[in-house]
């Protein structure tokens, strides 16, 4: 599939600006993916937003690449409203301490997205302004979208309400 | 003019229980606990086409203090279960509960860690409705079952 001219020039500029930090560029299902070095994600994000006009962070999600070397992946779904381009930026993180810098300083929208990724996969985001779980109870001790987590959850791990009213 | 003239002088015997149950069963005001798509069918159940006011249940009360039947319509997450139980506890006795649809009854297709696998895990459910979502007639059927239950209950006299 052909890249749009704007997307092609964006990727060329990205390559030029961050030599050696772009690990992989490929296309799949009609979308363009760029895998970058996890340590430079904030710089790359800021460049993408301010220079290449990817102003809209549509989504951030995690992936569990179970039994692969770098087990976790964080994917940033970026949209350039000016050029009508969509770009997926990925970083790979290791299994022992999955940690990456937060991009909330670039896109404010990343706040809740990163909380969701943390909630579901246990990936930590450095310098996140509000690093809490977003869906599961705050005292929950598992990460439900990890591959080893059972489908029906851990029995008894989330409290059900008491069936006797407090007054009785 | 009224019934009296047709019947003439006379009297009628019944039990207080029967009278109270008759009144209660025909004024079972629902507490709409609409959590998902079942709530749309629950609205149709109250609307003019299915017209549940024929059974005295047209008054959807959004205050638990004024309602008698809680209709749990939709899938219930663990976080929501606490709110539902709280509202249930706020409803005055006597009260009844309908688990509407597959999700409220068993968890349905949401067979996962975040959804309670049936609201009967924390609520005393009187009637379960199958379907995904159930047709409004099925909800009326459940309501009629509850009416039947109310009419055979001991309300004033002690059940000894």
GROMACS .gro file of C-alpha atoms in nm:
model
  328
    1UNK     CA    1   0.000   0.000   0.000
    2UNK     CA    2   0.124   0.348  -0.079
    3UNK     CA    3   0.182   0.601   0.191
    4UNK     CA    4   0.024   0.938   0.151
    5UNK     CA    5   0.286   1.196   0.060
    6UNK     CA    6   0.238   1.379   0.389
    7UNK     CA    7   0.278   1.063   0.596
    8UNK     CA    8   0.585   0.965   0.395
    9UNK     CA    9   0.750   1.299   0.457
   10UNK     CA   10   0.655   1.280   0.825
   11UNK     CA   11   0.826   0.946   0.861
   12UNK     CA   12   1.132   1.066   0.668
   13UNK     CA   13   1.160   1.367   0.895
   14UNK     CA   14   1.121   1.146   1.202
   15UNK     CA   15   1.403   0.922   1.077
   16UNK     CA   16   1.621   1.222   1.013
   17UNK     CA   17   1.552   1.381   1.351
   18UNK     CA   18   1.601   1.068   1.562
   19UNK     CA   19   1.865   0.854   1.391
   20UNK     CA   20   1.902   0.514   1.555
   21UNK     CA   21   1.593   0.560   1.771
   22UNK     CA   22   1.347   0.420   1.519
   23UNK     CA   23   1.354   0.043   1.557
   24UNK     CA   24   1.102  -0.058   1.294
   25UNK     CA   25   0.867   0.089   1.037
   26UNK     CA   26   0.602  -0.128   0.877
   27UNK     CA   27   0.250  -0.136   0.743
   28UNK     CA   28  -0.027  -0.372   0.841
   29UNK     CA   29  -0.400  -0.374   0.762
   30UNK     CA   30  -0.368  -0.037   0.593
   31UNK     CA   31  -0.209   0.135   0.890
   32UNK     CA   32   0.143   0.258   0.945
   33UNK     CA   33   0.340   0.156   1.252
   34UNK     CA   34   0.661   0.301   1.386
   35UNK     CA   35   0.838   0.128   1.670
   36UNK     CA   36   1.068   0.359   1.860
   37UNK     CA   37   1.313   0.345   2.145
   38UNK     CA   38   1.119   0.357   2.473
   39UNK     CA   39   1.357   0.606   2.638
   40UNK     CA   40   1.298   0.873   2.374
   41UNK     CA   41   0.919   0.845   2.359
   42UNK     CA   42   0.858   1.188   2.512
   43UNK     CA   43   1.099   1.365   2.274
   44UNK     CA   44   0.957   1.182   1.975
   45UNK     CA   45   0.603   1.257   2.087
   46UNK     CA   46   0.678   1.624   2.129
   47UNK     CA   47   0.839   1.637   1.784
   48UNK     CA   48   0.543   1.453   1.630
   49UNK     CA   49   0.299   1.692   1.787
   50UNK     CA   50   0.476   2.022   1.747
   51UNK     CA   51   0.658   1.978   1.418
   52UNK     CA   52   0.459   1.713   1.233
   53UNK     CA   53   0.118   1.826   1.368
   54UNK     CA   54   0.001   1.495   1.511
   55UNK     CA   55  -0.206   1.698   1.754
   56UNK     CA   56  -0.471   1.440   1.835
   57UNK     CA   57  -0.382   1.145   2.055
   58UNK     CA   58  -0.673   0.919   1.975
   59UNK     CA   59  -0.584   0.626   2.198
   60UNK     CA   60  -0.312   0.456   2.398
   61UNK     CA   61  -0.328   0.086   2.457
   62UNK     CA   62  -0.113  -0.196   2.581
   63UNK     CA   63  -0.040  -0.538   2.442
   64UNK     CA   64   0.085  -0.848   2.615
   65UNK     CA   65   0.324  -1.022   2.377
   66UNK     CA   66   0.337  -1.323   2.605
   67UNK     CA   67   0.656  -1.532   2.578
   68UNK     CA   68   0.828  -1.276   2.357
   69UNK     CA   69   1.152  -1.115   2.465
   70UNK     CA   70   1.016  -0.769   2.534
   71UNK     CA   71   0.685  -0.878   2.669
   72UNK     CA   72   0.483  -0.558   2.686
   73UNK     CA   73   0.403  -0.308   2.420
   74UNK     CA   74   0.244   0.036   2.444
   75UNK     CA   75   0.083   0.169   2.130
   76UNK     CA   76   0.001   0.535   2.070
   77UNK     CA   77  -0.265   0.603   1.808
   78UNK     CA   78  -0.194   0.948   1.661
   79UNK     CA   79  -0.395   1.152   1.415
   80UNK     CA   80  -0.290   1.456   1.222
   81UNK     CA   81  -0.600   1.660   1.161
   82UNK     CA   82  -0.417   1.886   0.917
   83UNK     CA   83  -0.283   1.609   0.693
   84UNK     CA   84  -0.559   1.353   0.763
   85UNK     CA   85  -0.298   1.094   0.853
   86UNK     CA   86  -0.300   0.827   1.118
   87UNK     CA   87   0.021   0.694   1.270
   88UNK     CA   88   0.074   0.424   1.530
   89UNK     CA   89   0.381   0.465   1.749
   90UNK     CA   90   0.491   0.167   1.955
   91UNK     CA   91   0.738   0.100   2.231
   92UNK     CA   92   0.847  -0.236   2.368
   93UNK     CA   93   0.902  -0.286   2.741
   94UNK     CA   94   1.060  -0.570   2.933
   95UNK     CA   95   0.868  -0.810   3.154
   96UNK     CA   96   1.049  -0.749   3.485
   97UNK     CA   97   0.979  -0.378   3.524
   98UNK     CA   98   0.758  -0.247   3.244
   99UNK     CA   99   0.806   0.128   3.277
  100UNK     CA  100   0.795   0.411   3.030
  101UNK     CA  101   0.783   0.791   3.051
  102UNK     CA  102   0.436   0.940   3.050
  103UNK     CA  103   0.340   1.152   2.749
  104UNK     CA  104   0.089   1.358   2.949
  105UNK     CA  105   0.326   1.654   2.918
  106UNK     CA  106   0.268   1.641   2.541
  107UNK     CA  107  -0.096   1.535   2.512
  108UNK     CA  108  -0.320   1.587   2.814
  109UNK     CA  109  -0.548   1.314   2.678
  110UNK     CA  110  -0.284   1.059   2.767
  111UNK     CA  111  -0.374   1.091   3.135
  112UNK     CA  112  -0.668   0.849   3.141
  113UNK     CA  113  -0.536   0.632   2.857
  114UNK     CA  114  -0.218   0.563   3.050
  115UNK     CA  115  -0.414   0.495   3.365
  116UNK     CA  116  -0.611   0.236   3.172
  117UNK     CA  117  -0.294   0.070   3.041
  118UNK     CA  118  -0.155   0.068   3.395
  119UNK     CA  119  -0.481  -0.080   3.527
  120UNK     CA  120  -0.499  -0.359   3.272
  121UNK     CA  121  -0.132  -0.450   3.221
  122UNK     CA  122   0.058  -0.309   3.517
  123UNK     CA  123   0.278  -0.095   3.293
  124UNK     CA  124   0.404   0.201   3.495
  125UNK     CA  125   0.429   0.551   3.355
  126UNK     CA  126   0.700   0.772   3.498
  127UNK     CA  127   0.601   1.131   3.584
  128UNK     CA  128   0.231   1.060   3.545
  129UNK     CA  129   0.032   1.328   3.734
  130UNK     CA  130  -0.236   1.091   3.865
  131UNK     CA  131  -0.101   0.738   3.861
  132UNK     CA  132  -0.401   0.539   3.985
  133UNK     CA  133  -0.613   0.256   3.853
  134UNK     CA  134  -0.907   0.373   3.646
  135UNK     CA  135  -1.149   0.077   3.618
  136UNK     CA  136  -1.070  -0.182   3.879
  137UNK     CA  137  -1.095  -0.113   4.255
  138UNK     CA  138  -0.791   0.074   4.379
  139UNK     CA  139  -0.687  -0.205   4.616
  140UNK     CA  140  -0.707  -0.469   4.342
  141UNK     CA  141  -0.383  -0.660   4.317
  142UNK     CA  142  -0.399  -0.814   3.968
  143UNK     CA  143  -0.368  -0.690   3.610
  144UNK     CA  144  -0.663  -0.843   3.424
  145UNK     CA  145  -0.549  -0.821   3.062
  146UNK     CA  146  -0.222  -1.003   3.121
  147UNK     CA  147  -0.227  -1.338   2.946
  148UNK     CA  148  -0.181  -1.545   3.260
  149UNK     CA  149  -0.487  -1.388   3.425
  150UNK     CA  150  -0.786  -1.628   3.425
  151UNK     CA  151  -1.089  -1.521   3.222
  152UNK     CA  152  -1.327  -1.525   3.518
  153UNK     CA  153  -1.084  -1.349   3.749
  154UNK     CA  154  -0.959  -1.461   4.088
  155UNK     CA  155  -1.259  -1.580   4.293
  156UNK     CA  156  -1.319  -1.357   4.592
  157UNK     CA  157  -1.067  -1.095   4.485
  158UNK     CA  158  -1.331  -0.825   4.441
  159UNK     CA  159  -1.570  -0.773   4.727
  160UNK     CA  160  -1.945  -0.811   4.671
  161UNK     CA  161  -2.181  -0.601   4.885
  162UNK     CA  162  -2.293  -0.738   5.216
  163UNK     CA  163  -2.633  -0.903   5.191
  164UNK     CA  164  -2.734  -0.793   5.538
  165UNK     CA  165  -2.820  -0.424   5.570
  166UNK     CA  166  -2.612  -0.228   5.818
  167UNK     CA  167  -2.911  -0.156   6.040
  168UNK     CA  168  -2.985  -0.523   6.101
  169UNK     CA  169  -7.653   0.417   4.033
  170UNK     CA  170  -7.340   0.234   4.129
  171UNK     CA  171  -7.265  -0.124   4.214
  172UNK     CA  172  -7.473  -0.093   4.529
  173UNK     CA  173  -7.798  -0.055   4.340
  174UNK     CA  174  -7.727  -0.363   4.131
  175UNK     CA  175  -7.641  -0.579   4.430
  176UNK     CA  176  -7.897  -0.445   4.667
  177UNK     CA  177  -7.853  -0.486   5.041
  178UNK     CA  178  -7.595  -0.735   5.152
  179UNK     CA  179  -7.239  -0.796   5.256
  180UNK     CA  180  -6.922  -0.950   5.133
  181UNK     CA  181  -6.666  -1.150   5.330
  182UNK     CA  182  -6.296  -1.162   5.269
  183UNK     CA  183  -5.972  -1.162   5.459
  184UNK     CA  184  -5.762  -0.852   5.529
  185UNK     CA  185  -5.471  -1.041   5.378
  186UNK     CA  186  -5.652  -1.081   5.050
  187UNK     CA  187  -5.753  -0.720   5.042
  188UNK     CA  188  -5.404  -0.592   5.120
  189UNK     CA  189  -5.243  -0.832   4.873
  190UNK     CA  190  -5.490  -0.732   4.605
  191UNK     CA  191  -5.402  -0.369   4.657
  192UNK     CA  192  -5.029  -0.433   4.674
  193UNK     CA  193  -5.019  -0.656   4.370
  194UNK     CA  194  -5.193  -0.398   4.155
  195UNK     CA  195  -4.968  -0.113   4.256
  196UNK     CA  196  -4.621  -0.265   4.230
  197UNK     CA  197  -4.420   0.040   4.138
  198UNK     CA  198  -4.093  -0.047   3.969
  199UNK     CA  199  -3.751   0.086   4.058
  200UNK     CA  200  -3.584   0.098   3.715
  201UNK     CA  201  -3.226  -0.019   3.756
  202UNK     CA  202  -3.138   0.022   3.390
  203UNK     CA  203  -2.775  -0.077   3.338
  204UNK     CA  204  -2.754  -0.166   2.970
  205UNK     CA  205  -2.957  -0.242   2.658
  206UNK     CA  206  -3.228  -0.425   2.858
  207UNK     CA  207  -3.327  -0.083   2.992
  208UNK     CA  208  -3.454   0.009   2.645
  209UNK     CA  209  -3.691  -0.288   2.651
  210UNK     CA  210  -3.788  -0.195   3.004
  211UNK     CA  211  -3.891   0.147   2.875
  212UNK     CA  212  -4.098  -0.018   2.603
  213UNK     CA  213  -4.261  -0.225   2.875
  214UNK     CA  214  -4.371   0.097   3.042
  215UNK     CA  215  -4.466   0.268   2.719
  216UNK     CA  216  -4.804   0.283   2.548
  217UNK     CA  217  -4.765  -0.023   2.324
  218UNK     CA  218  -4.718  -0.275   2.603
  219UNK     CA  219  -4.878  -0.047   2.857
  220UNK     CA  220  -4.790  -0.188   3.193
  221UNK     CA  221  -5.030   0.057   3.357
  222UNK     CA  222  -5.291  -0.213   3.296
  223UNK     CA  223  -5.118  -0.392   3.583
  224UNK     CA  224  -5.070  -0.085   3.797
  225UNK     CA  225  -4.695  -0.069   3.744
  226UNK     CA  226  -4.665   0.229   3.514
  227UNK     CA  227  -4.520   0.458   3.778
  228UNK     CA  228  -4.147   0.420   3.742
  229UNK     CA  229  -4.010   0.562   4.063
  230UNK     CA  230  -3.660   0.699   4.051
  231UNK     CA  231  -3.659   0.713   4.428
  232UNK     CA  232  -3.605   0.381   4.602
  233UNK     CA  233  -3.820   0.505   4.893
  234UNK     CA  234  -4.131   0.496   4.677
  235UNK     CA  235  -4.082   0.174   4.485
  236UNK     CA  236  -4.174  -0.190   4.536
  237UNK     CA  237  -4.015  -0.390   4.255
  238UNK     CA  238  -3.657  -0.347   4.146
  239UNK     CA  239  -3.601  -0.440   3.783
  240UNK     CA  240  -3.229  -0.501   3.734
  241UNK     CA  241  -3.197  -0.458   3.359
  242UNK     CA  242  -2.852  -0.525   3.222
  243UNK     CA  243  -2.511  -0.651   3.319
  244UNK     CA  244  -2.383  -0.554   3.660
  245UNK     CA  245  -2.016  -0.490   3.730
  246UNK     CA  246  -1.860  -0.550   4.069
  247UNK     CA  247  -1.829  -0.177   4.120
  248UNK     CA  248  -2.196  -0.119   4.036
  249UNK     CA  249  -2.310  -0.402   4.263
  250UNK     CA  250  -2.242  -0.189   4.571
  251UNK     CA  251  -2.462   0.092   4.440
  252UNK     CA  252  -2.742  -0.150   4.353
  253UNK     CA  253  -2.733  -0.316   4.691
  254UNK     CA  254  -2.740   0.024   4.859
  255UNK     CA  255  -3.048   0.126   4.662
  256UNK     CA  256  -3.208  -0.209   4.734
  257UNK     CA  257  -3.148  -0.157   5.106
  258UNK     CA  258  -3.314   0.184   5.080
  259UNK     CA  259  -3.636   0.038   4.940
  260UNK     CA  260  -3.900  -0.012   5.207
  261UNK     CA  261  -4.037  -0.361   5.272
  262UNK     CA  262  -4.219  -0.542   5.122
  263UNK     CA  263  -4.009  -0.545   4.807
  264UNK     CA  264  -3.946  -0.774   4.515
  265UNK     CA  265  -3.676  -0.808   4.255
  266UNK     CA  266  -3.672  -0.901   3.888
  267UNK     CA  267  -3.345  -1.000   3.718
  268UNK     CA  268  -3.414  -0.898   3.362
  269UNK     CA  269  -3.223  -1.067   3.083
  270UNK     CA  270  -2.938  -1.312   3.057
  271UNK     CA  271  -2.676  -1.075   3.200
  272UNK     CA  272  -2.860  -0.985   3.517
  273UNK     CA  273  -2.961  -1.348   3.569
  274UNK     CA  274  -2.629  -1.525   3.503
  275UNK     CA  275  -2.374  -1.282   3.370
  276UNK     CA  276  -2.475  -1.383   3.018
  277UNK     CA  277  -2.219  -1.324   2.750
  278UNK     CA  278  -2.011  -1.114   2.989
  279UNK     CA  279  -1.823  -1.413   3.122
  280UNK     CA  280  -1.532  -1.215   3.256
  281UNK     CA  281  -1.357  -1.087   3.565
  282UNK     CA  282  -1.539  -0.754   3.601
  283UNK     CA  283  -1.903  -0.862   3.578
  284UNK     CA  284  -2.100  -1.026   3.858
  285UNK     CA  285  -2.219  -1.361   3.728
  286UNK     CA  286  -2.582  -1.307   3.822
  287UNK     CA  287  -2.727  -1.040   4.051
  288UNK     CA  288  -2.860  -1.316   4.278
  289UNK     CA  289  -2.507  -1.317   4.421
  290UNK     CA  290  -2.607  -1.015   4.628
  291UNK     CA  291  -2.984  -0.962   4.579
  292UNK     CA  292  -3.281  -1.187   4.662
  293UNK     CA  293  -3.423  -1.225   4.311
  294UNK     CA  294  -3.789  -1.330   4.276
  295UNK     CA  295  -3.819  -1.360   3.899
  296UNK     CA  296  -3.563  -1.425   3.630
  297UNK     CA  297  -3.630  -1.334   3.268
  298UNK     CA  298  -3.445  -1.509   2.988
  299UNK     CA  299  -3.360  -1.333   2.664
  300UNK     CA  300  -3.099  -1.096   2.532
  301UNK     CA  301  -3.272  -0.862   2.564
  302UNK     CA  302  -3.613  -1.004   2.661
  303UNK     CA  303  -3.919  -0.877   2.480
  304UNK     CA  304  -4.142  -0.644   2.683
  305UNK     CA  305  -4.406  -0.922   2.699
  306UNK     CA  306  -4.155  -1.131   2.890
  307UNK     CA  307  -4.112  -0.850   3.142
  308UNK     CA  308  -4.491  -0.831   3.178
  309UNK     CA  309  -4.491  -1.207   3.235
  310UNK     CA  310  -4.236  -1.167   3.512
  311UNK     CA  311  -4.442  -0.888   3.665
  312UNK     CA  312  -4.752  -1.111   3.656
  313UNK     CA  313  -4.556  -1.388   3.827
  314UNK     CA  314  -4.462  -1.141   4.097
  315UNK     CA  315  -4.826  -1.032   4.129
  316UNK     CA  316  -4.917  -1.396   4.173
  317UNK     CA  317  -4.654  -1.427   4.439
  318UNK     CA  318  -4.778  -1.115   4.619
  319UNK     CA  319  -5.137  -1.246   4.617
  320UNK     CA  320  -5.040  -1.573   4.783
  321UNK     CA  321  -4.821  -1.413   5.048
  322UNK     CA  322  -4.917  -1.363   5.412
  323UNK     CA  323  -4.915  -0.989   5.448
  324UNK     CA  324  -5.114  -0.910   5.765
  325UNK     CA  325  -5.162  -1.243   5.938
  326UNK     CA  326  -4.859  -1.430   6.057
  327UNK     CA  327  -4.752  -1.730   5.857
  328UNK     CA  328  -4.725  -1.987   6.134
   0.00000   0.00000   0.00000
